[in-house]
């Protein structure tokens, strides 16, 4: 997703003898192996590969155990430990990339920012363990209602965000309402029965923010509308 990387920057090919070779695909900003620009070079374990000015990769051949550990470490760095959806750090990185992509290709990007209404009362009345159950249930519900290409993240506390690509603004509102009604219909198991919660949401699209808007501007607009949804009585979605 780096803007300095060409769409088909480089490739790794395997020779008949089983070794691997890095081939530059005529990239705009160049391909480097161990600091030297190259059109093609044989790869050896530990080699550092630079794609453009900022992306650095390390070449290595690993067994299944090492690969599994690497994936677990990556998951731990990008996922929220409680809900297992993406964390705020990963979301912020994707937001920058998605906005840059949308501005280059005139694509649609939207945000649905929502939080759980009166969540503090849940913790105060039922305890933090029950609050954790609510957070997990809401995250699981919204995961089922979003696409694989959408980014659902826990933004902080009881606040969540959905980052979408290629959804028209009118359809964003439909998705926001579907998420709101889906959460409202949840029965969250408690030790003494079940609990129901609601959410308030603010929706914003990049098209509303101007041709040179940043992800911060988009987030600010969604946050303003989330505040409006709360001021209108909660359990609702605010858009244009």
PDB file of C-alpha atoms in Angstrom:
ATOM      1  CA  UNK A   1       0.000   0.000   0.000  1.00  0.00           C
ATOM      2  CA  UNK A   2       3.057   2.299  -0.031  1.00  0.00           C
ATOM      3  CA  UNK A   3       2.609   5.125  -2.549  1.00  0.00           C
ATOM      4  CA  UNK A   4       6.277   4.876  -3.612  1.00  0.00           C
ATOM      5  CA  UNK A   5       5.851   1.260  -4.763  1.00  0.00           C
ATOM      6  CA  UNK A   6       4.916   0.506  -8.364  1.00  0.00           C
ATOM      7  CA  UNK A   7       1.793  -1.577  -8.984  1.00  0.00           C
ATOM      8  CA  UNK A   8       3.960  -4.522 -10.156  1.00  0.00           C
ATOM      9  CA  UNK A   9       7.266  -3.500  -8.648  1.00  0.00           C
ATOM     10  CA  UNK A  10       9.298  -6.732  -8.546  1.00  0.00           C
ATOM     11  CA  UNK A  11       8.928 -10.491  -8.432  1.00  0.00           C
ATOM     12  CA  UNK A  12      10.746 -13.507  -7.012  1.00  0.00           C
ATOM     13  CA  UNK A  13      11.250 -16.454  -9.369  1.00  0.00           C
ATOM     14  CA  UNK A  14      12.548 -19.937  -8.729  1.00  0.00           C
ATOM     15  CA  UNK A  15      15.216 -21.398 -10.985  1.00  0.00           C
ATOM     16  CA  UNK A  16      15.316 -24.998 -12.178  1.00  0.00           C
ATOM     17  CA  UNK A  17      18.072 -25.673  -9.647  1.00  0.00           C
ATOM     18  CA  UNK A  18      15.843 -24.576  -6.758  1.00  0.00           C
ATOM     19  CA  UNK A  19      17.452 -21.228  -6.005  1.00  0.00           C
ATOM     20  CA  UNK A  20      15.513 -17.935  -6.007  1.00  0.00           C
ATOM     21  CA  UNK A  21      16.111 -14.731  -7.921  1.00  0.00           C
ATOM     22  CA  UNK A  22      14.683 -11.232  -7.475  1.00  0.00           C
ATOM     23  CA  UNK A  23      13.655  -9.492 -10.718  1.00  0.00           C
ATOM     24  CA  UNK A  24      12.808  -5.786 -10.992  1.00  0.00           C
ATOM     25  CA  UNK A  25       9.732  -5.150 -13.154  1.00  0.00           C
ATOM     26  CA  UNK A  26      10.896  -1.787 -14.486  1.00  0.00           C
ATOM     27  CA  UNK A  27       9.751  -0.060 -11.289  1.00  0.00           C
ATOM     28  CA  UNK A  28       9.718   3.719 -10.998  1.00  0.00           C
ATOM     29  CA  UNK A  29      11.771   3.946  -7.779  1.00  0.00           C
ATOM     30  CA  UNK A  30      13.980   0.906  -8.179  1.00  0.00           C
ATOM     31  CA  UNK A  31      14.727  -2.404  -6.474  1.00  0.00           C
ATOM     32  CA  UNK A  32      17.774  -2.851  -4.232  1.00  0.00           C
ATOM     33  CA  UNK A  33      19.494  -5.867  -2.684  1.00  0.00           C
ATOM     34  CA  UNK A  34      21.791  -5.111   0.247  1.00  0.00           C
ATOM     35  CA  UNK A  35      21.928  -1.444  -0.729  1.00  0.00           C
ATOM     36  CA  UNK A  36      22.735  -1.957  -4.424  1.00  0.00           C
ATOM     37  CA  UNK A  37      20.191  -1.240  -7.161  1.00  0.00           C
ATOM     38  CA  UNK A  38      19.551  -4.223  -9.382  1.00  0.00           C
ATOM     39  CA  UNK A  39      17.517  -5.397 -12.336  1.00  0.00           C
ATOM     40  CA  UNK A  40      17.978  -8.986 -11.173  1.00  0.00           C
ATOM     41  CA  UNK A  41      19.928 -10.709  -8.399  1.00  0.00           C
ATOM     42  CA  UNK A  42      20.200 -14.148  -6.791  1.00  0.00           C
ATOM     43  CA  UNK A  43      18.839 -14.199  -3.249  1.00  0.00           C
ATOM     44  CA  UNK A  44      20.537 -15.657  -0.178  1.00  0.00           C
ATOM     45  CA  UNK A  45      19.180 -16.000   3.383  1.00  0.00           C
ATOM     46  CA  UNK A  46      19.485 -12.712   5.246  1.00  0.00           C
ATOM     47  CA  UNK A  47      19.530 -10.493   2.140  1.00  0.00           C
ATOM     48  CA  UNK A  48      17.824  -7.128   2.621  1.00  0.00           C
ATOM     49  CA  UNK A  49      15.517  -6.085  -0.202  1.00  0.00           C
ATOM     50  CA  UNK A  50      14.538  -2.414  -0.624  1.00  0.00           C
ATOM     51  CA  UNK A  51      11.536  -1.618  -2.797  1.00  0.00           C
ATOM     52  CA  UNK A  52      11.610   2.092  -3.460  1.00  0.00           C
ATOM     53  CA  UNK A  53      12.880   4.490  -0.770  1.00  0.00           C
ATOM     54  CA  UNK A  54      11.046   3.180   2.301  1.00  0.00           C
ATOM     55  CA  UNK A  55       9.974  -0.492   2.182  1.00  0.00           C
ATOM     56  CA  UNK A  56      12.541  -2.987   3.491  1.00  0.00           C
ATOM     57  CA  UNK A  57      12.117  -6.773   3.350  1.00  0.00           C
ATOM     58  CA  UNK A  58      14.359  -9.568   4.557  1.00  0.00           C
ATOM     59  CA  UNK A  59      14.718 -12.714   2.484  1.00  0.00           C
ATOM     60  CA  UNK A  60      14.607 -15.971   4.426  1.00  0.00           C
ATOM     61  CA  UNK A  61      13.575 -19.583   3.964  1.00  0.00           C
ATOM     62  CA  UNK A  62      11.885 -20.915   7.098  1.00  0.00           C
ATOM     63  CA  UNK A  63      10.195 -24.102   8.221  1.00  0.00           C
ATOM     64  CA  UNK A  64       6.533 -24.390   9.225  1.00  0.00           C
ATOM     65  CA  UNK A  65       7.217 -23.730  12.906  1.00  0.00           C
ATOM     66  CA  UNK A  66       9.104 -20.502  12.203  1.00  0.00           C
ATOM     67  CA  UNK A  67       6.446 -19.391   9.740  1.00  0.00           C
ATOM     68  CA  UNK A  68       3.679 -20.029  12.269  1.00  0.00           C
ATOM     69  CA  UNK A  69       5.562 -18.028  14.914  1.00  0.00           C
ATOM     70  CA  UNK A  70       6.069 -15.134  12.488  1.00  0.00           C
ATOM     71  CA  UNK A  71       2.354 -15.101  11.675  1.00  0.00           C
ATOM     72  CA  UNK A  72       1.464 -15.155  15.359  1.00  0.00           C
ATOM     73  CA  UNK A  73       3.763 -12.208  16.024  1.00  0.00           C
ATOM     74  CA  UNK A  74       2.220 -10.303  13.135  1.00  0.00           C
ATOM     75  CA  UNK A  75      -1.300 -11.048  14.347  1.00  0.00           C
ATOM     76  CA  UNK A  76      -0.365  -9.862  17.834  1.00  0.00           C
ATOM     77  CA  UNK A  77       0.892  -6.562  16.438  1.00  0.00           C
ATOM     78  CA  UNK A  78      -2.229  -5.834  14.357  1.00  0.00           C
ATOM     79  CA  UNK A  79      -5.114  -7.350  16.360  1.00  0.00           C
ATOM     80  CA  UNK A  80      -6.892  -6.188  19.489  1.00  0.00           C
ATOM     81  CA  UNK A  81      -6.223  -8.777  22.195  1.00  0.00           C
ATOM     82  CA  UNK A  82      -9.795  -8.786  23.550  1.00  0.00           C
ATOM     83  CA  UNK A  83     -11.986  -8.706  20.431  1.00  0.00           C
ATOM     84  CA  UNK A  84      -9.524 -10.142  17.855  1.00  0.00           C
ATOM     85  CA  UNK A  85     -10.470  -7.446  15.333  1.00  0.00           C
ATOM     86  CA  UNK A  86      -7.853  -4.977  14.093  1.00  0.00           C
ATOM     87  CA  UNK A  87      -6.325  -2.496  16.530  1.00  0.00           C
ATOM     88  CA  UNK A  88      -6.059   1.275  16.255  1.00  0.00           C
ATOM     89  CA  UNK A  89      -2.476   1.255  15.028  1.00  0.00           C
ATOM     90  CA  UNK A  90      -3.289  -1.013  12.099  1.00  0.00           C
ATOM     91  CA  UNK A  91      -6.402   1.008  11.289  1.00  0.00           C
ATOM     92  CA  UNK A  92      -4.438   4.279  11.197  1.00  0.00           C
ATOM     93  CA  UNK A  93      -1.923   2.759   8.781  1.00  0.00           C
ATOM     94  CA  UNK A  94      -4.676   1.449   6.511  1.00  0.00           C
ATOM     95  CA  UNK A  95      -6.551   4.747   6.607  1.00  0.00           C
ATOM     96  CA  UNK A  96      -3.531   6.631   5.274  1.00  0.00           C
ATOM     97  CA  UNK A  97      -3.038   4.035   2.526  1.00  0.00           C
ATOM     98  CA  UNK A  98      -6.714   3.889   1.533  1.00  0.00           C
ATOM     99  CA  UNK A  99      -7.047   7.679   1.318  1.00  0.00           C
ATOM    100  CA  UNK A 100      -3.887   7.898  -0.809  1.00  0.00           C
ATOM    101  CA  UNK A 101      -5.182   5.130  -3.092  1.00  0.00           C
ATOM    102  CA  UNK A 102      -8.597   6.798  -3.400  1.00  0.00           C
ATOM    103  CA  UNK A 103      -7.104  10.148  -4.344  1.00  0.00           C
ATOM    104  CA  UNK A 104      -4.894   8.583  -7.017  1.00  0.00           C
ATOM    105  CA  UNK A 105      -7.653   6.451  -8.535  1.00  0.00           C
ATOM    106  CA  UNK A 106     -10.765   8.487  -7.673  1.00  0.00           C
ATOM    107  CA  UNK A 107     -12.070   5.621  -5.582  1.00  0.00           C
ATOM    108  CA  UNK A 108     -14.677   5.771  -2.825  1.00  0.00           C
ATOM    109  CA  UNK A 109     -13.652   5.561   0.821  1.00  0.00           C
ATOM    110  CA  UNK A 110     -16.006   5.743   3.779  1.00  0.00           C
ATOM    111  CA  UNK A 111     -15.974   5.521   7.566  1.00  0.00           C
ATOM    112  CA  UNK A 112     -18.531   4.295  10.065  1.00  0.00           C
ATOM    113  CA  UNK A 113     -17.475   5.353  13.569  1.00  0.00           C
ATOM    114  CA  UNK A 114     -19.609   4.019  16.406  1.00  0.00           C
ATOM    115  CA  UNK A 115     -19.562   3.339  20.102  1.00  0.00           C
ATOM    116  CA  UNK A 116     -21.697   1.429  22.580  1.00  0.00           C
ATOM    117  CA  UNK A 117     -24.314   3.562  24.313  1.00  0.00           C
ATOM    118  CA  UNK A 118     -23.922   4.005  28.078  1.00  0.00           C
ATOM    119  CA  UNK A 119     -21.165   1.403  28.222  1.00  0.00           C
ATOM    120  CA  UNK A 120     -19.930   2.683  31.584  1.00  0.00           C
ATOM    121  CA  UNK A 121     -23.252   1.644  33.125  1.00  0.00           C
ATOM    122  CA  UNK A 122     -22.662  -1.918  31.898  1.00  0.00           C
ATOM    123  CA  UNK A 123     -19.314  -2.064  33.692  1.00  0.00           C
ATOM    124  CA  UNK A 124     -20.673  -0.400  36.821  1.00  0.00           C
ATOM    125  CA  UNK A 125     -23.717  -2.671  37.084  1.00  0.00           C
ATOM    126  CA  UNK A 126     -22.410  -6.028  35.870  1.00  0.00           C
ATOM    127  CA  UNK A 127     -18.625  -5.753  36.181  1.00  0.00           C
ATOM    128  CA  UNK A 128     -15.772  -5.472  33.717  1.00  0.00           C
ATOM    129  CA  UNK A 129     -15.951  -9.146  32.738  1.00  0.00           C
ATOM    130  CA  UNK A 130     -19.492  -8.572  31.494  1.00  0.00           C
ATOM    131  CA  UNK A 131     -18.310  -5.458  29.695  1.00  0.00           C
ATOM    132  CA  UNK A 132     -15.651  -7.535  27.937  1.00  0.00           C
ATOM    133  CA  UNK A 133     -18.352 -10.003  26.851  1.00  0.00           C
ATOM    134  CA  UNK A 134     -20.340  -7.131  25.340  1.00  0.00           C
ATOM    135  CA  UNK A 135     -17.302  -5.836  23.437  1.00  0.00           C
ATOM    136  CA  UNK A 136     -16.582  -9.289  22.037  1.00  0.00           C
ATOM    137  CA  UNK A 137     -20.213  -9.837  21.045  1.00  0.00           C
ATOM    138  CA  UNK A 138     -20.458  -6.475  19.274  1.00  0.00           C
ATOM    139  CA  UNK A 139     -17.189  -7.078  17.417  1.00  0.00           C
ATOM    140  CA  UNK A 140     -18.353 -10.538  16.296  1.00  0.00           C
ATOM    141  CA  UNK A 141     -21.716  -9.178  15.146  1.00  0.00           C
ATOM    142  CA  UNK A 142     -20.197  -6.376  13.059  1.00  0.00           C
ATOM    143  CA  UNK A 143     -17.617  -8.760  11.597  1.00  0.00           C
ATOM    144  CA  UNK A 144     -20.468 -10.854  10.182  1.00  0.00           C
ATOM    145  CA  UNK A 145     -22.058  -7.763   8.634  1.00  0.00           C
ATOM    146  CA  UNK A 146     -18.962  -6.398   6.880  1.00  0.00           C
ATOM    147  CA  UNK A 147     -17.006  -7.590   3.866  1.00  0.00           C
ATOM    148  CA  UNK A 148     -13.589  -9.214   3.899  1.00  0.00           C
ATOM    149  CA  UNK A 149     -12.076  -6.110   2.273  1.00  0.00           C
ATOM    150  CA  UNK A 150     -13.493  -3.768   4.931  1.00  0.00           C
ATOM    151  CA  UNK A 151     -11.346  -2.917   7.959  1.00  0.00           C
ATOM    152  CA  UNK A 152     -13.134  -3.284  11.296  1.00  0.00           C
ATOM    153  CA  UNK A 153     -11.055  -2.016  14.198  1.00  0.00           C
ATOM    154  CA  UNK A 154     -11.409  -1.276  17.875  1.00  0.00           C
ATOM    155  CA  UNK A 155     -10.517   2.401  18.019  1.00  0.00           C
ATOM    156  CA  UNK A 156     -10.454   2.706  21.790  1.00  0.00           C
ATOM    157  CA  UNK A 157     -12.487   1.574  24.791  1.00  0.00           C
ATOM    158  CA  UNK A 158     -16.033   0.965  23.530  1.00  0.00           C
ATOM    159  CA  UNK A 159     -15.426   2.811  20.238  1.00  0.00           C
ATOM    160  CA  UNK A 160     -15.169   0.966  16.907  1.00  0.00           C
ATOM    161  CA  UNK A 161     -14.627   1.994  13.295  1.00  0.00           C
ATOM    162  CA  UNK A 162     -15.305   0.423   9.901  1.00  0.00           C
ATOM    163  CA  UNK A 163     -13.209   1.571   6.934  1.00  0.00           C
ATOM    164  CA  UNK A 164     -14.806   0.800   3.566  1.00  0.00           C
ATOM    165  CA  UNK A 165     -13.717   0.964  -0.051  1.00  0.00           C
ATOM    166  CA  UNK A 166     -15.900   1.351  -3.175  1.00  0.00           C
ATOM    167  CA  UNK A 167     -19.210   1.816  -1.332  1.00  0.00           C
ATOM    168  CA  UNK A 168     -21.342   4.765  -2.558  1.00  0.00           C
ATOM    169  CA  UNK A 169     -22.341   7.241   0.170  1.00  0.00           C
ATOM    170  CA  UNK A 170     -26.023   6.217   0.059  1.00  0.00           C
ATOM    171  CA  UNK A 171     -25.046   2.590   0.623  1.00  0.00           C
ATOM    172  CA  UNK A 172     -22.854   3.616   3.562  1.00  0.00           C
ATOM    173  CA  UNK A 173     -25.978   4.709   5.375  1.00  0.00           C
ATOM    174  CA  UNK A 174     -27.610   1.355   4.621  1.00  0.00           C
ATOM    175  CA  UNK A 175     -24.592  -0.474   6.033  1.00  0.00           C
ATOM    176  CA  UNK A 176     -24.535   1.774   9.083  1.00  0.00           C
ATOM    177  CA  UNK A 177     -28.201   1.046   9.792  1.00  0.00           C
ATOM    178  CA  UNK A 178     -27.624  -2.669   9.289  1.00  0.00           C
ATOM    179  CA  UNK A 179     -24.810  -2.586  11.849  1.00  0.00           C
ATOM    180  CA  UNK A 180     -26.908  -0.563  14.306  1.00  0.00           C
ATOM    181  CA  UNK A 181     -29.935  -2.867  14.057  1.00  0.00           C
ATOM    182  CA  UNK A 182     -27.723  -5.970  14.187  1.00  0.00           C
ATOM    183  CA  UNK A 183     -26.187  -4.864  17.483  1.00  0.00           C
ATOM    184  CA  UNK A 184     -29.578  -3.862  18.876  1.00  0.00           C
ATOM    185  CA  UNK A 185     -30.889  -7.387  18.225  1.00  0.00           C
ATOM    186  CA  UNK A 186     -27.979  -9.077  20.042  1.00  0.00           C
ATOM    187  CA  UNK A 187     -28.623 -11.120  23.160  1.00  0.00           C
ATOM    188  CA  UNK A 188     -25.358 -11.057  25.088  1.00  0.00           C
ATOM    189  CA  UNK A 189     -25.222 -13.985  27.569  1.00  0.00           C
ATOM    190  CA  UNK A 190     -24.792 -12.987  31.210  1.00  0.00           C
ATOM    191  CA  UNK A 191     -24.589 -15.164  34.325  1.00  0.00           C
ATOM    192  CA  UNK A 192     -28.152 -14.136  35.206  1.00  0.00           C
ATOM    193  CA  UNK A 193     -29.738 -14.087  31.742  1.00  0.00           C
ATOM    194  CA  UNK A 194     -28.948 -11.936  28.738  1.00  0.00           C
ATOM    195  CA  UNK A 195     -28.225  -8.280  28.048  1.00  0.00           C
ATOM    196  CA  UNK A 196     -28.992  -5.994  25.125  1.00  0.00           C
ATOM    197  CA  UNK A 197     -27.062  -2.900  24.093  1.00  0.00           C
ATOM    198  CA  UNK A 198     -27.322  -0.241  21.401  1.00  0.00           C
ATOM    199  CA  UNK A 199     -24.823   1.856  19.472  1.00  0.00           C
ATOM    200  CA  UNK A 200     -24.616   5.368  18.052  1.00  0.00           C
ATOM    201  CA  UNK A 201     -22.783   5.915  14.768  1.00  0.00           C
ATOM    202  CA  UNK A 202     -21.415   8.695  12.624  1.00  0.00           C
ATOM    203  CA  UNK A 203     -20.789   8.153   8.908  1.00  0.00           C
ATOM    204  CA  UNK A 204     -18.528  10.121   6.557  1.00  0.00           C
ATOM    205  CA  UNK A 205     -17.269   9.664   3.003  1.00  0.00           C
ATOM    206  CA  UNK A 206     -14.039  10.995   1.523  1.00  0.00           C
ATOM    207  CA  UNK A 207     -15.980  12.593  -1.334  1.00  0.00           C
ATOM    208  CA  UNK A 208     -17.446  15.065   1.160  1.00  0.00           C
ATOM    209  CA  UNK A 209     -14.035  16.207   2.388  1.00  0.00           C
ATOM    210  CA  UNK A 210     -12.517  17.685  -0.763  1.00  0.00           C
ATOM    211  CA  UNK A 211      -9.938  16.412  -3.285  1.00  0.00           C
ATOM    212  CA  UNK A 212      -6.923  16.833  -0.997  1.00  0.00           C
ATOM    213  CA  UNK A 213      -8.391  15.761   2.336  1.00  0.00           C
ATOM    214  CA  UNK A 214      -6.402  13.570   4.711  1.00  0.00           C
ATOM    215  CA  UNK A 215      -7.559  10.629   6.752  1.00  0.00           C
ATOM    216  CA  UNK A 216      -7.599  12.899   9.819  1.00  0.00           C
ATOM    217  CA  UNK A 217     -10.171  15.150   8.137  1.00  0.00           C
ATOM    218  CA  UNK A 218     -12.331  12.127   7.322  1.00  0.00           C
ATOM    219  CA  UNK A 219     -12.099  10.876  10.914  1.00  0.00           C
ATOM    220  CA  UNK A 220     -12.995  14.299  12.290  1.00  0.00           C
ATOM    221  CA  UNK A 221     -16.138  14.451  10.147  1.00  0.00           C
ATOM    222  CA  UNK A 222     -17.215  10.959  11.255  1.00  0.00           C
ATOM    223  CA  UNK A 223     -16.531  11.896  14.884  1.00  0.00           C
ATOM    224  CA  UNK A 224     -18.651  15.056  14.612  1.00  0.00           C
ATOM    225  CA  UNK A 225     -21.532  12.980  13.289  1.00  0.00           C
ATOM    226  CA  UNK A 226     -21.099  10.392  16.019  1.00  0.00           C
ATOM    227  CA  UNK A 227     -21.458  13.214  18.544  1.00  0.00           C
ATOM    228  CA  UNK A 228     -24.602  14.363  16.714  1.00  0.00           C
ATOM    229  CA  UNK A 229     -26.067  10.849  16.878  1.00  0.00           C
ATOM    230  CA  UNK A 230     -25.529  10.844  20.651  1.00  0.00           C
ATOM    231  CA  UNK A 231     -27.114  14.278  21.035  1.00  0.00           C
ATOM    232  CA  UNK A 232     -30.148  13.092  19.061  1.00  0.00           C
ATOM    233  CA  UNK A 233     -30.932  10.417  21.652  1.00  0.00           C
ATOM    234  CA  UNK A 234     -28.460   7.606  20.790  1.00  0.00           C
ATOM    235  CA  UNK A 235     -29.229   4.292  19.075  1.00  0.00           C
ATOM    236  CA  UNK A 236     -29.187   6.061  15.707  1.00  0.00           C
ATOM    237  CA  UNK A 237     -26.926   6.812  12.735  1.00  0.00           C
ATOM    238  CA  UNK A 238     -25.955  10.353  11.672  1.00  0.00           C
ATOM    239  CA  UNK A 239     -24.866  11.088   8.112  1.00  0.00           C
ATOM    240  CA  UNK A 240     -25.188  14.157   5.884  1.00  0.00           C
TER     241      UNK A 240
END
